[in-house]
mmCIF file of C-alpha atoms in Angstrom:
data_model
loop_
_atom_site.group_PDB
_atom_site.id
_atom_site.type_symbol
_atom_site.label_atom_id
_atom_site.label_comp_id
_atom_site.label_asym_id
_atom_site.label_seq_id
_atom_site.Cartn_x
_atom_site.Cartn_y
_atom_site.Cartn_z
ATOM 1 C CA UNK J 1 215.945 174.621 184.247
ATOM 2 C CA UNK J 2 212.462 175.988 183.424
ATOM 3 C CA UNK J 3 211.430 176.406 179.825
ATOM 4 C CA UNK J 4 210.969 179.850 178.274
ATOM 5 C CA UNK J 5 207.220 179.159 177.929
ATOM 6 C CA UNK J 6 206.901 178.328 181.615
ATOM 7 C CA UNK J 7 208.577 181.575 182.703
ATOM 8 C CA UNK J 8 206.913 183.889 180.162
ATOM 9 C CA UNK J 9 204.419 186.526 181.303
ATOM 10 C CA UNK J 10 201.136 185.856 179.524
ATOM 11 C CA UNK J 11 198.486 188.482 178.777
ATOM 12 C CA UNK J 12 194.952 187.547 177.765
ATOM 13 C CA UNK J 13 194.173 189.483 174.582
ATOM 14 C CA UNK J 14 190.801 188.121 173.474
ATOM 15 C CA UNK J 15 188.589 185.060 173.233
ATOM 16 C CA UNK J 16 188.837 182.761 170.244
ATOM 17 C CA UNK J 17 185.040 182.798 170.025
ATOM 18 C CA UNK J 18 185.252 186.561 169.321
ATOM 19 C CA UNK J 19 187.347 185.973 166.176
ATOM 20 C CA UNK J 20 186.409 184.779 162.723
ATOM 21 C CA UNK J 21 188.639 182.210 160.997
ATOM 22 C CA UNK J 22 191.027 183.768 158.502
ATOM 23 C CA UNK J 23 191.053 187.192 160.138
ATOM 24 C CA UNK J 24 193.226 189.270 162.425
ATOM 25 C CA UNK J 25 192.733 191.660 165.328
ATOM 26 C CA UNK J 26 195.080 194.043 167.091
ATOM 27 C CA UNK J 27 195.814 193.957 170.821
ATOM 28 C CA UNK J 28 198.016 196.145 173.004
ATOM 29 C CA UNK J 29 200.388 193.902 174.999
ATOM 30 C CA UNK J 30 202.889 195.580 177.314
ATOM 31 C CA UNK J 31 202.795 198.727 175.187
ATOM 32 C CA UNK J 32 203.290 196.854 171.898
ATOM 33 C CA UNK J 33 200.696 196.534 169.151
ATOM 34 C CA UNK J 34 200.362 192.821 168.401
ATOM 35 C CA UNK J 35 198.420 191.387 165.454
ATOM 36 C CA UNK J 36 196.591 188.180 166.394
ATOM 37 C CA UNK J 37 195.521 185.831 163.587
ATOM 38 C CA UNK J 38 193.363 182.711 163.581
ATOM 39 C CA UNK J 39 194.211 180.585 160.566
ATOM 40 C CA UNK J 40 191.008 178.592 160.225
ATOM 41 C CA UNK J 41 192.083 175.666 158.022
ATOM 42 C CA UNK J 42 194.895 174.514 160.322
ATOM 43 C CA UNK J 43 193.114 176.015 163.379
ATOM 44 C CA UNK J 44 196.318 177.761 164.491
ATOM 45 C CA UNK J 45 196.684 181.082 166.316
ATOM 46 C CA UNK J 46 199.617 183.394 165.494
ATOM 47 C CA UNK J 47 200.884 186.655 167.006
ATOM 48 C CA UNK J 48 203.175 189.051 165.131
ATOM 49 C CA UNK J 49 203.991 192.741 165.318
ATOM 50 C CA UNK J 50 201.206 194.914 163.949
ATOM 51 C CA UNK J 51 203.803 197.351 162.546
ATOM 52 C CA UNK J 52 204.526 197.234 158.809
ATOM 53 C CA UNK J 53 208.101 198.415 158.208
ATOM 54 C CA UNK J 54 207.318 199.265 154.582
ATOM 55 C CA UNK J 55 204.252 201.442 155.161
ATOM 56 C CA UNK J 56 205.622 202.620 158.531
ATOM 57 C CA UNK J 57 202.194 202.210 160.173
ATOM 58 C CA UNK J 58 200.472 199.735 162.492
ATOM 59 C CA UNK J 59 198.092 197.820 160.224
ATOM 60 C CA UNK J 60 199.169 194.214 159.655
ATOM 61 C CA UNK J 61 196.174 192.938 161.658
ATOM 62 C CA UNK J 62 194.054 194.134 158.710
ATOM 63 C CA UNK J 63 196.054 192.072 156.212
ATOM 64 C CA UNK J 64 194.915 189.027 154.281
ATOM 65 C CA UNK J 65 196.236 185.693 155.499
ATOM 66 C CA UNK J 66 196.986 182.817 153.204
ATOM 67 C CA UNK J 67 199.618 180.413 151.967
ATOM 68 C CA UNK J 68 202.672 181.270 149.884
ATOM 69 C CA UNK J 69 204.690 178.242 148.720
ATOM 70 C CA UNK J 70 203.613 176.288 151.802
ATOM 71 C CA UNK J 71 204.280 179.135 154.254
ATOM 72 C CA UNK J 72 201.369 180.604 156.231
ATOM 73 C CA UNK J 73 201.619 184.360 155.777
ATOM 74 C CA UNK J 74 199.860 187.701 156.016
ATOM 75 C CA UNK J 75 199.940 190.227 153.176
ATOM 76 C CA UNK J 76 200.216 193.853 154.251
ATOM 77 C CA UNK J 77 197.052 195.731 153.250
ATOM 78 C CA UNK J 78 199.053 198.737 152.048
ATOM 79 C CA UNK J 79 201.933 197.563 149.842
ATOM 80 C CA UNK J 80 201.162 193.802 149.869
ATOM 81 C CA UNK J 81 204.496 192.554 151.257
ATOM 82 C CA UNK J 82 204.034 189.068 152.683
ATOM 83 C CA UNK J 83 205.238 188.128 156.177
ATOM 84 C CA UNK J 84 205.517 184.610 157.588
ATOM 85 C CA UNK J 85 203.102 184.135 160.464
ATOM 86 C CA UNK J 86 205.552 181.676 162.066
ATOM 87 C CA UNK J 87 208.845 183.568 161.796
ATOM 88 C CA UNK J 88 208.000 187.175 160.865
ATOM 89 C CA UNK J 89 210.333 186.936 157.858
ATOM 90 C CA UNK J 90 209.295 189.086 154.909
ATOM 91 C CA UNK J 91 208.800 186.664 152.026
ATOM 92 C CA UNK J 92 209.445 189.447 149.500
ATOM 93 C CA UNK J 93 212.589 190.946 151.065
ATOM 94 C CA UNK J 94 215.005 188.660 152.941
ATOM 95 C CA UNK J 95 216.534 191.634 154.768
ATOM 96 C CA UNK J 96 213.307 192.409 156.683
ATOM 97 C CA UNK J 97 211.858 190.499 159.638
ATOM 98 C CA UNK J 98 209.155 191.632 162.056
ATOM 99 C CA UNK J 99 208.830 190.435 165.657
ATOM 100 C CA UNK J 100 206.728 187.392 166.479
ATOM 101 C CA UNK J 101 205.251 186.559 169.863
ATOM 102 C CA UNK J 102 204.517 183.368 171.727
ATOM 103 C CA UNK J 103 200.806 182.646 171.773
ATOM 104 C CA UNK J 104 198.731 179.994 173.500
ATOM 105 C CA UNK J 105 195.105 179.007 173.825
ATOM 106 C CA UNK J 106 193.693 178.149 177.255
ATOM 107 C CA UNK J 107 190.109 177.065 176.789
ATOM 108 C CA UNK J 108 188.648 179.949 174.775
ATOM 109 C CA UNK J 109 191.231 182.474 176.000
ATOM 110 C CA UNK J 110 194.022 183.603 173.654
ATOM 111 C CA UNK J 111 197.135 184.676 175.555
ATOM 112 C CA UNK J 112 200.291 186.358 174.261
ATOM 113 C CA UNK J 113 203.743 186.634 175.846
ATOM 114 C CA UNK J 114 205.493 189.919 175.107
#
């Protein structure tokens, strides 16, 4: 049985060298707006939905990333709700979760499965 990662369809969204640590960018992957973040301290790449369910707009890629009680998160630039970069769970409202996407780095190429 093949793993989910092995059978996923990967789309190159950008190069890591084009990003700055601690920032996000938006990419269109299979018709979905995906926010890509490079967390510079841990050197991890994350991909979550760019859509903020509170502001009802695509803007999470412009949010501020940080740490909340040990959880890497992004704060929405509009109403400041915090979302886990790993799970998409809203850290301020347990009833809200946004989609997350598999992401991998191949050389300098950041790829997302969606």
